[in-house]
Short mmCIF file of C-alpha atoms in Angstrom, two decimals:
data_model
loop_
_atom_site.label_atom_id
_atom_site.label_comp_id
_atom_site.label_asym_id
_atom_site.label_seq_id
_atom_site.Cartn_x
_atom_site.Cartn_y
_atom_site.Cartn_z
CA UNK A 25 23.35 -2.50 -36.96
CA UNK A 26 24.01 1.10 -36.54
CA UNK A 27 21.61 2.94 -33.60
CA UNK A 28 22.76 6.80 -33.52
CA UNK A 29 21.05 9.68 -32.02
CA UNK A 30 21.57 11.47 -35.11
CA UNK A 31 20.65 15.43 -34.55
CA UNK A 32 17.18 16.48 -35.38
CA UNK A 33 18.75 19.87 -37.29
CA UNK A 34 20.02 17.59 -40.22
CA UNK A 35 16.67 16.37 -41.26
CA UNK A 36 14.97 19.64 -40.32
CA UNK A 37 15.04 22.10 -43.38
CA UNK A 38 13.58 25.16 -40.61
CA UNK A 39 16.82 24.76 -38.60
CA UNK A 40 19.34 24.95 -41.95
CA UNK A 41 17.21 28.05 -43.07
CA UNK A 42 17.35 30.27 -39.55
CA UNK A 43 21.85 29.22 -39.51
CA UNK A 44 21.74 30.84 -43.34
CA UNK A 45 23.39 33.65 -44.26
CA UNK A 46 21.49 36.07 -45.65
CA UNK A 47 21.66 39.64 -47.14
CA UNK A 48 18.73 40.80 -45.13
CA UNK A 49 18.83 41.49 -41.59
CA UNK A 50 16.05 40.99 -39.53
CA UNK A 51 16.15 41.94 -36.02
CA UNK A 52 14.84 39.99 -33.61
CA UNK A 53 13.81 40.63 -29.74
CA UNK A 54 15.44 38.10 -26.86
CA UNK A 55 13.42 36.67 -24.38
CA UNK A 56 15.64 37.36 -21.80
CA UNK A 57 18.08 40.66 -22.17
CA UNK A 58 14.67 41.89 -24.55
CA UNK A 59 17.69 43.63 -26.83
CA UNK A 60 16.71 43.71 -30.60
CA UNK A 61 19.36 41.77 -32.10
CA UNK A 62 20.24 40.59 -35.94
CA UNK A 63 17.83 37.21 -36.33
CA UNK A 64 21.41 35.50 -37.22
CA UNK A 65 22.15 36.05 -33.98
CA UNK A 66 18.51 34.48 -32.38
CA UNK A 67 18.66 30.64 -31.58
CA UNK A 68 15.19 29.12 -31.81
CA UNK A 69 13.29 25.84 -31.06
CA UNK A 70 16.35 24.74 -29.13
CA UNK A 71 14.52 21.60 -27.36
CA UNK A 72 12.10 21.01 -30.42
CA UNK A 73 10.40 21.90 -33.39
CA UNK A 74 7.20 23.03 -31.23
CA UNK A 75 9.92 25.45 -28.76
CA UNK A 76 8.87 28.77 -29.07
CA UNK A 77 12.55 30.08 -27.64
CA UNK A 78 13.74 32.59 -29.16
CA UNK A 79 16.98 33.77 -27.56
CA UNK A 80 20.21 35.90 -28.02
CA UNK A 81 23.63 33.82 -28.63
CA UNK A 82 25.44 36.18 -25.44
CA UNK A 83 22.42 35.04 -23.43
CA UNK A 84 22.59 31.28 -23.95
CA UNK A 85 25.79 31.20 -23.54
CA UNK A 86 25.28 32.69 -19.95
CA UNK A 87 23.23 30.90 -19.62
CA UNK A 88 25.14 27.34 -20.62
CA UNK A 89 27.80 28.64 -18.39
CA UNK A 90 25.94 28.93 -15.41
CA UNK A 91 24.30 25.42 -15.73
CA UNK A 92 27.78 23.88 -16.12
CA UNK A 93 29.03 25.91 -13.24
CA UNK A 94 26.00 24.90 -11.02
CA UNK A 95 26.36 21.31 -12.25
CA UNK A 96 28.75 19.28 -9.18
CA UNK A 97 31.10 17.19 -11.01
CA UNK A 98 29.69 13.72 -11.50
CA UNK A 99 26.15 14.48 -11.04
CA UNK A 100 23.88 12.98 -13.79
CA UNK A 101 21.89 16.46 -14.57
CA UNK A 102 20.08 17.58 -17.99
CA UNK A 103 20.37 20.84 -19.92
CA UNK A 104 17.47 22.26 -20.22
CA UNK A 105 15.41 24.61 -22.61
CA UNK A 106 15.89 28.36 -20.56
CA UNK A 107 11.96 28.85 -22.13
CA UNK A 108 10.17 25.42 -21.79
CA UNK A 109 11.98 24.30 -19.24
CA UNK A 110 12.01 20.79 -21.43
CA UNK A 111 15.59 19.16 -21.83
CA UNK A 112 17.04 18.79 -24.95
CA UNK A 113 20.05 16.72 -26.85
CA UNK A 114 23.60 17.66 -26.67
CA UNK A 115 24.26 17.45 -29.85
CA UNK A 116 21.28 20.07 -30.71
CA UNK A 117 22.71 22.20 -28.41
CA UNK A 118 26.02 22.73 -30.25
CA UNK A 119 24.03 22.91 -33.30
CA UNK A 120 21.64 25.89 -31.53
CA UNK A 121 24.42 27.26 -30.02
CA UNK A 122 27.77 26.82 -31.86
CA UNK A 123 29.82 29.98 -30.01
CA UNK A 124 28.78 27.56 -26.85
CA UNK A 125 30.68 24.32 -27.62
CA UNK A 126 33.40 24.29 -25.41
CA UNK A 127 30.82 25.16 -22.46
CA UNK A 128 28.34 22.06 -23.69
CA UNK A 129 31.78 19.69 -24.05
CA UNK A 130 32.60 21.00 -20.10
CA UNK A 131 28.81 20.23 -18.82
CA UNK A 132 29.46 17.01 -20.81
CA UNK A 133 32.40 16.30 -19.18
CA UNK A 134 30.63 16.95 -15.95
CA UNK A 135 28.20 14.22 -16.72
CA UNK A 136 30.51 12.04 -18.16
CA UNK A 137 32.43 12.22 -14.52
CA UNK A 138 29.81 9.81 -13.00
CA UNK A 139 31.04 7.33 -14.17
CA UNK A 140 34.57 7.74 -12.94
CA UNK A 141 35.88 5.78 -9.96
CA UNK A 142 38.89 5.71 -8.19
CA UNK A 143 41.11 2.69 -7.33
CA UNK A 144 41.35 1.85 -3.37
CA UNK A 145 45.26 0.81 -4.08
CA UNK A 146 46.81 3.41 -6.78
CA UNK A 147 44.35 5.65 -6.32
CA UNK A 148 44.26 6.67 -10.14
CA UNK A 149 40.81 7.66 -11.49
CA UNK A 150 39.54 5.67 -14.43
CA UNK A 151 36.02 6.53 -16.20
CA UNK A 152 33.68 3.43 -17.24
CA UNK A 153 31.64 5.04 -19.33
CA UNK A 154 32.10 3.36 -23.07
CA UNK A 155 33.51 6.05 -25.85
CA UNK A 156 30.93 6.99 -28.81
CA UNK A 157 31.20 5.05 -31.73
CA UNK A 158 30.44 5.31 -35.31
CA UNK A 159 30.64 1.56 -36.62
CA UNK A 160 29.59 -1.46 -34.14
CA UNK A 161 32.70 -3.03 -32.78
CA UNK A 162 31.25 -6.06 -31.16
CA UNK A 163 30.25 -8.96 -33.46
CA UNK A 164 26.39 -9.05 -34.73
CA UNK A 165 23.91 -10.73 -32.06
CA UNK A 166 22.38 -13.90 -33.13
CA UNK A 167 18.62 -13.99 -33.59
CA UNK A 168 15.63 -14.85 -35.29
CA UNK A 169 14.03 -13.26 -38.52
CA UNK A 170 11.03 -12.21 -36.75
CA UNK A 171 13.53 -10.35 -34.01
CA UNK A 172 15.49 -8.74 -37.09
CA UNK A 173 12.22 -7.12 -38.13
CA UNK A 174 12.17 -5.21 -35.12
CA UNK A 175 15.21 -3.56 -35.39
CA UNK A 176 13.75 -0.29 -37.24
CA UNK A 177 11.43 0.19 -34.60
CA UNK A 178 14.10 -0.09 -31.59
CA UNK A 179 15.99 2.48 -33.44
CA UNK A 180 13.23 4.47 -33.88
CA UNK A 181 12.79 4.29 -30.01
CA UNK A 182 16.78 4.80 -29.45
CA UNK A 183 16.11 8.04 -31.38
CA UNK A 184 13.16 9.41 -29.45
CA UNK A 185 14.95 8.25 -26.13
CA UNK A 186 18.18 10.50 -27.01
CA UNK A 187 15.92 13.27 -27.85
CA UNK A 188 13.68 13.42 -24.63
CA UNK A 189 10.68 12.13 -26.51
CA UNK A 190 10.70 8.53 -24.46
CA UNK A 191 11.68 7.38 -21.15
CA UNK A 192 14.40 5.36 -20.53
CA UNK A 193 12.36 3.08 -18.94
CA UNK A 194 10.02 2.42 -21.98
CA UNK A 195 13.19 2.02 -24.09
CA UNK A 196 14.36 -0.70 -21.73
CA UNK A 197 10.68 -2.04 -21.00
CA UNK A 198 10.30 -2.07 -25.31
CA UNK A 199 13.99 -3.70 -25.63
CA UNK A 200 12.71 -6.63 -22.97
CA UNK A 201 9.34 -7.02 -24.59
CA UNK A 202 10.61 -7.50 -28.32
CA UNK A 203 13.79 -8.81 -27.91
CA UNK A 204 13.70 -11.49 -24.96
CA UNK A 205 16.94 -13.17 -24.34
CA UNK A 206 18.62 -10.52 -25.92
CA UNK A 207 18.01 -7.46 -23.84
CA UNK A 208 21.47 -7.65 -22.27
CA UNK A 209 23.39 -8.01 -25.69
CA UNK A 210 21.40 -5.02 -27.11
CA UNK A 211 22.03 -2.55 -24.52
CA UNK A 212 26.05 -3.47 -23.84
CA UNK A 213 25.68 -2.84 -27.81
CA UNK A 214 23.26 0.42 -27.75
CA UNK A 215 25.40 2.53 -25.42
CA UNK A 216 28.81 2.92 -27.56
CA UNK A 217 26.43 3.68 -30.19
CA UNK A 218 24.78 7.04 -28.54
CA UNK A 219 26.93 10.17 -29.26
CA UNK A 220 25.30 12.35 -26.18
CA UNK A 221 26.97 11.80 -22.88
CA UNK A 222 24.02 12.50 -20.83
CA UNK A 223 21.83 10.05 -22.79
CA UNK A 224 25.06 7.37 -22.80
CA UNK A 225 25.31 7.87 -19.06
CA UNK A 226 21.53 6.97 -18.30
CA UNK A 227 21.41 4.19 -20.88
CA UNK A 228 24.62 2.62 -18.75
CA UNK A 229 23.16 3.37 -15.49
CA UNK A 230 20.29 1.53 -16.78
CA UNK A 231 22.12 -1.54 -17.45
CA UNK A 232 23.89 -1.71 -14.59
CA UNK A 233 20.69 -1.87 -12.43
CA UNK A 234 19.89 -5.24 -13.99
CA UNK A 235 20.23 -8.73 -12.40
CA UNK A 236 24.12 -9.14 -10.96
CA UNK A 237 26.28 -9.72 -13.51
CA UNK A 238 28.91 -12.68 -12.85
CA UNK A 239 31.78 -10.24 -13.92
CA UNK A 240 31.45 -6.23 -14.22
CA UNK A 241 33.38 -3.80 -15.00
CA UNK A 242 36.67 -3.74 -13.67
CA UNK A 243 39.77 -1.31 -13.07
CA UNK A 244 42.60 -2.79 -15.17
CA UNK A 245 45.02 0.02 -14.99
CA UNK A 246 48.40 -0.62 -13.35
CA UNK A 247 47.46 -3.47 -11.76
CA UNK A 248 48.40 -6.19 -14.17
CA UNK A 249 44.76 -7.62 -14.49
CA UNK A 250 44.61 -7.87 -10.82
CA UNK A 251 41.70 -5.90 -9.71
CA UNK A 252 40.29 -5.24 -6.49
CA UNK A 253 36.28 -6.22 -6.54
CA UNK A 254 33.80 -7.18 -4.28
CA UNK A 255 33.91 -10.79 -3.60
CA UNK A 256 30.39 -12.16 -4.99
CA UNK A 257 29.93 -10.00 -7.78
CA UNK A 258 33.39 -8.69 -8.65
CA UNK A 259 31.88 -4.81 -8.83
CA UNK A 260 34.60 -2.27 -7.69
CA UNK A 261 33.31 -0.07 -4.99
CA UNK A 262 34.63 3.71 -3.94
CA UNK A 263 33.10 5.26 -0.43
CA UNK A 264 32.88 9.36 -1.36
CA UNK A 265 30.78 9.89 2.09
CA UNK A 266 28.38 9.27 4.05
CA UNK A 267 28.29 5.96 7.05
CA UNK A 268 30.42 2.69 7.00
CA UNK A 269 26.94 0.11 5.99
CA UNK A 270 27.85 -0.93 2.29
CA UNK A 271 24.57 -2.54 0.94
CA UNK A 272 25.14 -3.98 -2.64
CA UNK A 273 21.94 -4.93 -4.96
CA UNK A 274 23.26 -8.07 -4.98
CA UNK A 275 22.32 -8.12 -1.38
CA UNK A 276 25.28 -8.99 0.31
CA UNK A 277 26.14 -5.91 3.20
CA UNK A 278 29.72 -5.20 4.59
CA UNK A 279 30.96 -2.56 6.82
CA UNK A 280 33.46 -0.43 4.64
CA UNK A 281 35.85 0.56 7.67
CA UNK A 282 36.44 -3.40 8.43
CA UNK A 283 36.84 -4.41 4.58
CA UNK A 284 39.13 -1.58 4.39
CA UNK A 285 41.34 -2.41 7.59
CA UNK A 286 41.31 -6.33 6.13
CA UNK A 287 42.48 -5.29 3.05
CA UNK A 288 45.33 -3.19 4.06
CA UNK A 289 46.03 -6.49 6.32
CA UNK A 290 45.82 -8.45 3.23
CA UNK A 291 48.95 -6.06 1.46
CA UNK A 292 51.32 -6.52 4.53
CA UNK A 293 53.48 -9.47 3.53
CA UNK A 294 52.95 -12.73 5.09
CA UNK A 295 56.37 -13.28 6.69
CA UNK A 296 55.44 -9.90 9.12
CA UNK A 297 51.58 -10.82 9.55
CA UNK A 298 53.23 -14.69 11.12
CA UNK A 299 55.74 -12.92 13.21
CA UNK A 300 53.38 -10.15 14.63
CA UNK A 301 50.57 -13.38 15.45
CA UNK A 302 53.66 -15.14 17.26
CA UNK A 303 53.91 -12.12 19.38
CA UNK A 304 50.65 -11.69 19.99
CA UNK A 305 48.94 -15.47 20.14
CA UNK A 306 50.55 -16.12 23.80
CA UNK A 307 48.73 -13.20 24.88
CA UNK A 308 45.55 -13.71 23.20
CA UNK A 309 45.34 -17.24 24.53
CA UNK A 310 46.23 -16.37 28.01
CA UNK A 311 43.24 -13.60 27.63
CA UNK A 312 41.29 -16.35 26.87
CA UNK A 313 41.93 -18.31 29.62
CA UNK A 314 41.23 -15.95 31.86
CA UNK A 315 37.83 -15.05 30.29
CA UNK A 316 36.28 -18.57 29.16
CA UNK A 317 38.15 -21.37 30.77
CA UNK A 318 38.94 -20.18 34.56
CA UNK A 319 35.42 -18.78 35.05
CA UNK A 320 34.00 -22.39 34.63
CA UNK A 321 36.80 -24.31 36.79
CA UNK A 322 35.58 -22.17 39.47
CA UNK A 323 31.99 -23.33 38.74
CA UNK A 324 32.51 -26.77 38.88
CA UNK A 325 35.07 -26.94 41.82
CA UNK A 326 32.57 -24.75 43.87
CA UNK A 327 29.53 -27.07 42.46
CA UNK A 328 31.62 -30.06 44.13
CA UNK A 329 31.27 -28.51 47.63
CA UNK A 330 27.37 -28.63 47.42
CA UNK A 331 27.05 -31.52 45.73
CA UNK A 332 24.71 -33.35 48.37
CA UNK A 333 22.68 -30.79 48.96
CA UNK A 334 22.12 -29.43 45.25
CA UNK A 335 21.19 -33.85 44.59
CA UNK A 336 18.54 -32.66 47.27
CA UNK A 337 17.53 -29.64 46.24
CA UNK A 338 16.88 -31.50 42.51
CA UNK A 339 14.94 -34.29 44.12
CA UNK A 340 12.64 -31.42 45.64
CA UNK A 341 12.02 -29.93 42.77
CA UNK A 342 11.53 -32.56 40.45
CA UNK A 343 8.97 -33.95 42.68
CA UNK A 344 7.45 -30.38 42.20
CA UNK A 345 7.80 -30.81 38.70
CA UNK A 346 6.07 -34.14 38.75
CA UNK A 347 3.12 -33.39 40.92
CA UNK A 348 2.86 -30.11 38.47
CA UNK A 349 2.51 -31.88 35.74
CA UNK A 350 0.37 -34.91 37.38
CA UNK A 351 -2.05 -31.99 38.21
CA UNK A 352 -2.32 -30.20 34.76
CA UNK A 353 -2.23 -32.93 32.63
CA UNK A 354 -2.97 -36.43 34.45
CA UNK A 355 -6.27 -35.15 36.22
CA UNK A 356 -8.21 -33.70 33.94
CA UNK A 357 -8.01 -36.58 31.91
CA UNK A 358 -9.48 -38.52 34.70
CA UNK A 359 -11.73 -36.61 35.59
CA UNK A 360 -13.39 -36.35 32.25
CA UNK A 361 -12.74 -40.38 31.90
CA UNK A 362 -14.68 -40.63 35.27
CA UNK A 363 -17.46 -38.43 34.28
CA UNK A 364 -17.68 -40.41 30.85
CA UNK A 365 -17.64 -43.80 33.26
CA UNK A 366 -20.95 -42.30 35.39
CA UNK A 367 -22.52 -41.24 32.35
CA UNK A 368 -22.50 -44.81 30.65
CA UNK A 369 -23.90 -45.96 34.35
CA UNK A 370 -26.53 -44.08 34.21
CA UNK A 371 -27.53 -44.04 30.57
CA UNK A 372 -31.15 -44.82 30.04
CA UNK A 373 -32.34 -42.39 32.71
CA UNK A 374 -30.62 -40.11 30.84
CA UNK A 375 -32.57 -40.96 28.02
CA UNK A 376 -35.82 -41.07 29.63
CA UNK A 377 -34.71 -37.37 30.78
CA UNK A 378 -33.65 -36.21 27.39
CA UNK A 379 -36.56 -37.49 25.98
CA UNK A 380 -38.73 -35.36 28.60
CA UNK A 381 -36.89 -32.62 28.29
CA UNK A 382 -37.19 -32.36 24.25
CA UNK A 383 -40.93 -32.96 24.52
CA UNK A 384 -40.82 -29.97 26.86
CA UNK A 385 -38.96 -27.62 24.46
CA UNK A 386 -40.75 -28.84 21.64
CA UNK A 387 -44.03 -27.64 23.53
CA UNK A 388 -42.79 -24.74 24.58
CA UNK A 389 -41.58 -23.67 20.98
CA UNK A 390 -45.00 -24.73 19.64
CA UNK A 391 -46.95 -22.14 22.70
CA UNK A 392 -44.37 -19.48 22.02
CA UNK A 393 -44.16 -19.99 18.12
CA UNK A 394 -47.71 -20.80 16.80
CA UNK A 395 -49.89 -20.73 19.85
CA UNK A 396 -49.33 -16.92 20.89
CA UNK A 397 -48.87 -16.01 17.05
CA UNK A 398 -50.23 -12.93 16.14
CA UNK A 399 -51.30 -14.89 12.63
CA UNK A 400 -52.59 -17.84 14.72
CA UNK A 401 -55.02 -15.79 16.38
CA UNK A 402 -56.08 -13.92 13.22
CA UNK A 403 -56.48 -17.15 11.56
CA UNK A 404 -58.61 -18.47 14.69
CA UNK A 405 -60.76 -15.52 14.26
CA UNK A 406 -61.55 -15.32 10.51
CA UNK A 407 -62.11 -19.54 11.43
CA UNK A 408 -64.82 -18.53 13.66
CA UNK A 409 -66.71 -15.74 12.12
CA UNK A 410 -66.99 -17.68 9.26
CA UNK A 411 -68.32 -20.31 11.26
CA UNK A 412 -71.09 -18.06 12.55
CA UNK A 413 -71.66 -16.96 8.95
CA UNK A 414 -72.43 -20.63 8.02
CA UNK A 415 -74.56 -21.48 11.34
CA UNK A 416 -76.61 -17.97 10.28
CA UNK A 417 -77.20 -19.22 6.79
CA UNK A 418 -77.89 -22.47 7.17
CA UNK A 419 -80.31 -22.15 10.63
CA UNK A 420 -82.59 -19.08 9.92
CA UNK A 421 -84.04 -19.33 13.22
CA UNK A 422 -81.27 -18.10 14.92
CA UNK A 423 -81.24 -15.25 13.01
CA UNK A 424 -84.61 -13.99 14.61
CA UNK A 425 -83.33 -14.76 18.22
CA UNK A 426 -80.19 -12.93 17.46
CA UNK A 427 -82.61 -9.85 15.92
CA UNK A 428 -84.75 -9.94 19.48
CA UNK A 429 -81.69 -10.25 21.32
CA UNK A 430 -79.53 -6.72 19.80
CA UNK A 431 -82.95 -5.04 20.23
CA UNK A 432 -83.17 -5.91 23.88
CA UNK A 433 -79.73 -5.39 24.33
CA UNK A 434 -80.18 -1.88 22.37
CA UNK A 435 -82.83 -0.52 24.81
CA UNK A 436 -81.48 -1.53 27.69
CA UNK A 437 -78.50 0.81 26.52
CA UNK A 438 -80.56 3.59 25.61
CA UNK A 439 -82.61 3.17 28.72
CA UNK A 440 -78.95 3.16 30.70
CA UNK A 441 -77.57 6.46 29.18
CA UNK A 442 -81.23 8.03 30.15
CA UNK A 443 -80.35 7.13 33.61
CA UNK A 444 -76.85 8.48 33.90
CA UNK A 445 -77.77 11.23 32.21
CA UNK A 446 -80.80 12.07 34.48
CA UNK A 447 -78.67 11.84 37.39
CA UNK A 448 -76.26 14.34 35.95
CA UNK A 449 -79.08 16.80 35.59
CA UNK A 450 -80.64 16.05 38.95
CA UNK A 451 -77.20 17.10 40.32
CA UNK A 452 -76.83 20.52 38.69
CA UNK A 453 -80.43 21.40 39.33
CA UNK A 454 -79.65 20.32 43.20
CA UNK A 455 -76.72 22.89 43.36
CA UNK A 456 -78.91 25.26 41.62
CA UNK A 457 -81.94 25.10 44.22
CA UNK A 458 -80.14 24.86 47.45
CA UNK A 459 -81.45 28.33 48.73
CA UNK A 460 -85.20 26.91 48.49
CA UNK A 461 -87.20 25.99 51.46
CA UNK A 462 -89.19 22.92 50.59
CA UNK A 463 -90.83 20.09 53.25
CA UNK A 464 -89.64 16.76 52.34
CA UNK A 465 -93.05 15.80 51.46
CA UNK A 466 -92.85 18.96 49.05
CA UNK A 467 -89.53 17.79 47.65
CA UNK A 468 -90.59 14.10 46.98
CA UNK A 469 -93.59 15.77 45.05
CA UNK A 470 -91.05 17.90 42.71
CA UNK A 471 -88.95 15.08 42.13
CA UNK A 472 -91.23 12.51 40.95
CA UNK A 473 -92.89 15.52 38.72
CA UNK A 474 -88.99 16.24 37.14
CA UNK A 475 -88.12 12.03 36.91
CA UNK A 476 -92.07 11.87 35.29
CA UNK A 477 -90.76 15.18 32.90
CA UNK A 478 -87.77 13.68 32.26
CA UNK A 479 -88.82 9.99 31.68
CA UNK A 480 -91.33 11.21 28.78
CA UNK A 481 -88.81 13.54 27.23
CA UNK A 482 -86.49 10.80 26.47
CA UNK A 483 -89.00 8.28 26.59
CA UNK A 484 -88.05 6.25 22.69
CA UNK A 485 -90.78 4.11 22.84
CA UNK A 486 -90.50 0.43 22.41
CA UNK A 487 -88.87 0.74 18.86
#
């Protein structure tokens, strides 16, 4: 199995044709200096076939320069299209830019320098990151005919991942998904097999954030296979900056001052470390005699002195105690026990009482509920006019009475609003002939003539 991140200018006959020499010179403008130079000169599509770039070779390789320059050794950083702003392959890179190379093998180098780490003993550097390789070293991975029919498409996906096309985490999400069991295998074989050091470097970054390994990598080099690890997952560790708390994803923390100071313990031979703790254990125990052991002879010889009266003072307050707890949990419990007791005493008045008292509620509900109803009432109503309906139809004469009876009543209302409204008149006209001089015989006489005037005016007859 061979996985390569072969450059996209060998199978692209528009690269070939702009790196041909040709008779004709075309000039071209730069997007940057905006200097008409020969189109030989011009690199295009630098990140991809759809890069509309089209720069001068003095001004990429400013520009190459400065990115390497700006680049802090060891940081994991991409070189990006000056244009699109999209990054793009290494190896394209040298092809776009070939007056460039040793610039793109220093920013490479820069990259590749994250993966360097320094021993805590020698103190010699030594880089992890796996060399590119042409042919697979490691023997073929075991698996099924189905899996070996996947292996075009995870190369297909190795290719699009070293040219920027796919994530790294939908290469590794694609590797888990068609491969399980095998993801680890195929990525400790994938890496050697990517030429570009930035897309090596992420690939390896990638497996190392996977579940702990039992054994990683290791620095071998003038130590004669003794290395010096971290204890649960045998991973090397070097402290650049920053504060003493060393958190490994393995989970297990440390403080990197103290590890240090045991370790360089740990180098001093063991002949010194027993003579210096001969020196030292007399005064270590006497310190701790002083601190732990004397502290409580003095408490016990001075609890000896006040022995009688501490036996007291315990008898005090463990009667406390008692009566404490006699009154929190003792007496409710019989006080519910004797209220149960007089209830069972006195059981069928209780009854006789519950019994009243549900009749009363259930009347009560029944006045409130259906009794005061608004629908009750209604229903009551519509009940008794059709009652009187029926008694109408089926006794005629009642009918006539109740004819005779709304005439009566009738005049005697007509014959009432005559009234009041003959007084009202009488009282304007008496405001209105104050300033006549009548005899009271006179003044009887009028009246009776306006109450005669009056009567016939709104006299209706008997109808």
């Amino acid at each position: 199995m061979l996985l390569t991140d072969v450059s996209p200018i060998q199978n692209a006959l528009a690269d070939t044709a702009m790196m041909a020499q040709s008779d004709t010179k075309l000039l071209s403008s730069c997007q940057i200096c905006f200097d008409e130079v020969d189109g030989l000169n011009i690199a295009t599509e630098i990140c991809g076939s759809m890069c509309r770039a089209s720069i001068c070779s003095t001004c990429l390789k400013d520009y190459i320069r400065v990115q390497t320059e700006s680049v802090p050794m060891g940081v994991l950083a991409k070189l990006k299209c000056p244009i699109c702003l999209r990054p793009a392959n290494l190896l394209r890179w040298k092809e776009r830019c070939v007056q460039a190379t040793e610039m793109i093998d220093s920013f490479a180098e820069r990259v590749r320098a994250s993966c360097d780490i320094l021993c805590p003993s020698c103190h010699r550097p030594s880089n992890v990151l796996p060399s590119p390789s042409e042919q697979d070293p490691i023997e073929p991975v075991e698996m099924d005919a189905s899996l070996l029919e996947q292996l075009p498409a995870l190369q297909d996906m190795c290719n699009q991942f070293c040219q920027h096309k796919v994530s790294l985490d939908a290469l590794c999400q694609f590797a888990r998904e068609r491969f399980p069991g095998h993801y680890a295998a195929l990525t400790h074989r994938l890496v050697p097999l990517i030429k570009d050091t930035e897309r090596r470097r992420h690939l390896l970054y990638m497996q190392d954030q996977g579940p702990p390994p039992r054994q990683t990598l290791r620095i071998d080099v003038g130590h004669q296979r003794r290395p010096r690890s971290l204890s649960k997952v045998q991973l090397t560790l070097v402290k650049g900056d920053g504060c003493d708390s060393v958190t490994c994803f393995c989970g297990s923390s440390f403080s990197w001052s103290r590890r240090v100071t045991l370790f360089r313990w740990s180098l001093v031979p063991r002949r010194h470390v027993d003579a210096l703790s001969g020196i030292f254990r007399p005064f270590v125990n006497f310190r701790r005699l002083r601190k732990r052991v004397l502290p409580e002879l003095i408490f016990v010889s001075k609890v000896r002195k006040f022995k009688d009266p501490f036996k007291v003072v315990c008898d005090y307050l463990r009667s406390k105690v008692h009566r404490r707890r006699v009154r929190r949990l003792v007496l409710p419990d019989v006080k519910a026990r004797v209220v149960l007791m007089l209830i069972s005493k006195h059981k069928k008045p209780l009854v006789v009482v519950r019994e009243h008292l549900l009749l009363r509620v259930w009347r009560q509900r029944f006045s409130t509920a259906v009794l005061q109803s608004k629908r009750f009432t209604e229903a009551i109503i519509q009940r008794r006019a059709k009652h009187c309906v029926n008694m109408v139809e089926q006794q005629p004469w009642i009918k006539a009475r109740m004819l005779a009876a709304t005439a009566t009543l009738f005049r005697h209302l007509i014959q009432r609003r005559k009234r009041t409204a003959l007084d009202k008149l009488m009282q304007l006209l008496q405001k209105d002939l104050t300033w006549i001089e009548m005899t009271d015989d006179e003044r009887a006489v009028a009246e009776l003539e306006q109450q005669d005037f009056f009567t016939s005016m709104f006299d209706t007859g008997d109808d």
